[in-house]
């Protein structure tokens, strides 16, 4: 929740080459204004696995900004070119987003 593009890039550029046999992924907490720069920093530094949550549901209790949530799955899909580019079922995404909102927000 308190990380930034510079230290995300530094981390992945240094840790991925040290452990080439390991799958190393990113679990990012973001705001609507920081998701892109964080994903881009991780991806451009070699990260190929990302955790995300529909609607960015969740958060980081250690962050000073109470609005910091998990990386939204829909933003990650957008970054990688949309549902079709990723081989996702386009018709399933909207209902899944709606259901996530109902389950976690009542």
PDB file of N, CA and C in Angstrom, residues 46-83:
ATOM      1  N   UNK A  46      10.042  -7.598 -15.195  1.00  0.00           N
ATOM      2  CA  UNK A  46      10.061  -9.047 -15.336  1.00  0.00           C
ATOM      3  C   UNK A  46       8.971  -9.814 -14.634  1.00  0.00           C
ATOM      4  N   UNK A  47       8.135  -9.171 -13.850  1.00  0.00           N
ATOM      5  CA  UNK A  47       7.060  -9.864 -13.146  1.00  0.00           C
ATOM      6  C   UNK A  47       5.998 -10.311 -14.147  1.00  0.00           C
ATOM      7  N   UNK A  48       5.577 -11.571 -14.032  1.00  0.00           N
ATOM      8  CA  UNK A  48       4.557 -12.093 -14.936  1.00  0.00           C
ATOM      9  C   UNK A  48       3.375 -12.725 -14.197  1.00  0.00           C
ATOM     10  N   UNK A  49       3.335 -12.573 -12.888  1.00  0.00           N
ATOM     11  CA  UNK A  49       2.195 -13.082 -12.110  1.00  0.00           C
ATOM     12  C   UNK A  49       1.734 -11.986 -11.182  1.00  0.00           C
ATOM     13  N   UNK A  50       0.434 -11.727 -11.195  1.00  0.00           N
ATOM     14  CA  UNK A  50      -0.148 -10.656 -10.394  1.00  0.00           C
ATOM     15  C   UNK A  50      -1.355 -11.175  -9.622  1.00  0.00           C
ATOM     16  N   UNK A  51      -1.460 -10.797  -8.357  1.00  0.00           N
ATOM     17  CA  UNK A  51      -2.675 -11.023  -7.582  1.00  0.00           C
ATOM     18  C   UNK A  51      -3.601  -9.843  -7.838  1.00  0.00           C
ATOM     19  N   UNK A  52      -4.902 -10.103  -7.822  1.00  0.00           N
ATOM     20  CA  UNK A  52      -5.864  -9.007  -7.966  1.00  0.00           C
ATOM     21  C   UNK A  52      -7.186  -9.435  -7.351  1.00  0.00           C
ATOM     22  N   UNK A  53      -8.088  -8.477  -7.218  1.00  0.00           N
ATOM     23  CA  UNK A  53      -9.412  -8.745  -6.662  1.00  0.00           C
ATOM     24  C   UNK A  53     -10.443  -7.932  -7.432  1.00  0.00           C
ATOM     25  N   UNK A  54     -11.564  -8.570  -7.760  1.00  0.00           N
ATOM     26  CA  UNK A  54     -12.624  -7.828  -8.439  1.00  0.00           C
ATOM     27  C   UNK A  54     -12.982  -6.578  -7.651  1.00  0.00           C
ATOM     28  N   UNK A  55     -13.126  -5.487  -8.354  1.00  0.00           N
ATOM     29  CA  UNK A  55     -13.456  -4.186  -7.770  1.00  0.00           C
ATOM     30  C   UNK A  55     -12.399  -3.680  -6.791  1.00  0.00           C
ATOM     31  N   UNK A  56     -11.244  -4.316  -6.751  1.00  0.00           N
ATOM     32  CA  UNK A  56     -10.197  -3.902  -5.815  1.00  0.00           C
ATOM     33  C   UNK A  56     -10.591  -4.126  -4.364  1.00  0.00           C
ATOM     34  N   UNK A  57     -11.531  -5.030  -4.153  1.00  0.00           N
ATOM     35  CA  UNK A  57     -12.049  -5.276  -2.800  1.00  0.00           C
ATOM     36  C   UNK A  57     -10.912  -5.739  -1.898  1.00  0.00           C
ATOM     37  N   UNK A  58     -10.887  -5.193  -0.726  1.00  0.00           N
ATOM     38  CA  UNK A  58      -9.857  -5.518   0.244  1.00  0.00           C
ATOM     39  C   UNK A  58      -9.040  -4.280   0.538  1.00  0.00           C
ATOM     40  N   UNK A  59      -7.969  -4.463   1.193  1.00  0.00           N
ATOM     41  CA  UNK A  59      -7.140  -3.307   1.509  1.00  0.00           C
ATOM     42  C   UNK A  59      -5.941  -3.693   2.325  1.00  0.00           C
ATOM     43  N   UNK A  60      -5.234  -2.690   2.720  1.00  0.00           N
ATOM     44  CA  UNK A  60      -4.006  -2.888   3.484  1.00  0.00           C
ATOM     45  C   UNK A  60      -4.117  -2.110   4.789  1.00  0.00           C
ATOM     46  N   UNK A  61      -4.307  -2.802   5.897  1.00  0.00           N
ATOM     47  CA  UNK A  61      -4.473  -2.099   7.166  1.00  0.00           C
ATOM     48  C   UNK A  61      -3.226  -1.358   7.626  1.00  0.00           C
ATOM     49  N   UNK A  62      -2.066  -1.661   7.023  1.00  0.00           N
ATOM     50  CA  UNK A  62      -0.838  -0.979   7.424  1.00  0.00           C
ATOM     51  C   UNK A  62      -0.628   0.327   6.668  1.00  0.00           C
ATOM     52  N   UNK A  63      -1.395   0.551   5.612  1.00  0.00           N
ATOM     53  CA  UNK A  63      -1.231   1.773   4.819  1.00  0.00           C
ATOM     54  C   UNK A  63      -1.880   2.945   5.535  1.00  0.00           C
ATOM     55  N   UNK A  64      -1.328   4.112   5.327  1.00  0.00           N
ATOM     56  CA  UNK A  64      -1.870   5.301   5.996  1.00  0.00           C
ATOM     57  C   UNK A  64      -3.133   5.807   5.311  1.00  0.00           C
ATOM     58  N   UNK A  65      -3.371   5.404   4.074  1.00  0.00           N
ATOM     59  CA  UNK A  65      -4.545   5.843   3.330  1.00  0.00           C
ATOM     60  C   UNK A  65      -5.606   4.753   3.414  1.00  0.00           C
ATOM     61  N   UNK A  66      -6.699   4.983   4.119  1.00  0.00           N
ATOM     62  CA  UNK A  66      -7.708   3.941   4.311  1.00  0.00           C
ATOM     63  C   UNK A  66      -8.405   3.551   3.021  1.00  0.00           C
ATOM     64  N   UNK A  67      -8.224   4.315   1.937  1.00  0.00           N
ATOM     65  CA  UNK A  67      -8.839   3.976   0.664  1.00  0.00           C
ATOM     66  C   UNK A  67      -7.966   3.062  -0.182  1.00  0.00           C
ATOM     67  N   UNK A  68      -6.768   2.737   0.283  1.00  0.00           N
ATOM     68  CA  UNK A  68      -5.893   1.867  -0.486  1.00  0.00           C
ATOM     69  C   UNK A  68      -6.495   0.474  -0.507  1.00  0.00           C
ATOM     70  N   UNK A  69      -6.748  -0.029  -1.709  1.00  0.00           N
ATOM     71  CA  UNK A  69      -7.330  -1.355  -1.854  1.00  0.00           C
ATOM     72  C   UNK A  69      -6.412  -2.275  -2.614  1.00  0.00           C
ATOM     73  N   UNK A  70      -6.892  -3.483  -2.841  1.00  0.00           N
ATOM     74  CA  UNK A  70      -6.142  -4.420  -3.654  1.00  0.00           C
ATOM     75  C   UNK A  70      -6.187  -3.974  -5.109  1.00  0.00           C
ATOM     76  N   UNK A  71      -5.252  -4.450  -5.878  1.00  0.00           N
ATOM     77  CA  UNK A  71      -5.251  -4.183  -7.306  1.00  0.00           C
ATOM     78  C   UNK A  71      -6.524  -4.757  -7.904  1.00  0.00           C
ATOM     79  N   UNK A  72      -7.279  -3.926  -8.596  1.00  0.00           N
ATOM     80  CA  UNK A  72      -8.548  -4.362  -9.188  1.00  0.00           C
ATOM     81  C   UNK A  72      -8.291  -5.246 -10.405  1.00  0.00           C
ATOM     82  N   UNK A  73      -8.935  -6.391 -10.435  1.00  0.00           N
ATOM     83  CA  UNK A  73      -8.801  -7.320 -11.557  1.00  0.00           C
ATOM     84  C   UNK A  73      -9.144  -6.643 -12.874  1.00  0.00           C
ATOM     85  N   UNK A  74     -10.172  -5.814 -12.866  1.00  0.00           N
ATOM     86  CA  UNK A  74     -10.573  -5.161 -14.116  1.00  0.00           C
ATOM     87  C   UNK A  74      -9.502  -4.204 -14.634  1.00  0.00           C
ATOM     88  N   UNK A  75      -8.713  -3.599 -13.755  1.00  0.00           N
ATOM     89  CA  UNK A  75      -7.603  -2.739 -14.195  1.00  0.00           C
ATOM     90  C   UNK A  75      -6.490  -3.591 -14.803  1.00  0.00           C
ATOM     91  N   UNK A  76      -6.229  -4.733 -14.199  1.00  0.00           N
ATOM     92  CA  UNK A  76      -5.201  -5.632 -14.711  1.00  0.00           C
ATOM     93  C   UNK A  76      -5.598  -6.154 -16.094  1.00  0.00           C
ATOM     94  N   UNK A  77      -6.855  -6.501 -16.257  1.00  0.00           N
ATOM     95  CA  UNK A  77      -7.361  -6.938 -17.566  1.00  0.00           C
ATOM     96  C   UNK A  77      -7.181  -5.820 -18.589  1.00  0.00           C
ATOM     97  N   UNK A  78      -7.503  -4.610 -18.192  1.00  0.00           N
ATOM     98  CA  UNK A  78      -7.331  -3.440 -19.063  1.00  0.00           C
ATOM     99  C   UNK A  78      -5.864  -3.277 -19.467  1.00  0.00           C
ATOM    100  N   UNK A  79      -4.966  -3.383 -18.519  1.00  0.00           N
ATOM    101  CA  UNK A  79      -3.537  -3.206 -18.793  1.00  0.00           C
ATOM    102  C   UNK A  79      -3.048  -4.194 -19.850  1.00  0.00           C
ATOM    103  N   UNK A  80      -3.530  -5.430 -19.768  1.00  0.00           N
ATOM    104  CA  UNK A  80      -3.065  -6.468 -20.685  1.00  0.00           C
ATOM    105  C   UNK A  80      -3.909  -6.588 -21.951  1.00  0.00           C
ATOM    106  N   UNK A  81      -4.676  -5.558 -22.270  1.00  0.00           N
ATOM    107  CA  UNK A  81      -5.342  -5.508 -23.568  1.00  0.00           C
ATOM    108  C   UNK A  81      -6.790  -5.928 -23.615  1.00  0.00           C
ATOM    109  N   UNK A  82      -7.394  -6.170 -22.476  1.00  0.00           N
ATOM    110  CA  UNK A  82      -8.808  -6.508 -22.452  1.00  0.00           C
ATOM    111  C   UNK A  82      -9.051  -8.006 -22.362  1.00  0.00           C
ATOM    112  N   UNK A  83     -10.307  -8.370 -22.101  1.00  0.00           N
ATOM    113  CA  UNK A  83     -10.654  -9.781 -21.890  1.00  0.00           C
ATOM    114  C   UNK A  83     -10.296 -10.687 -23.069  1.00  0.00           C
TER     115      UNK A  83
END
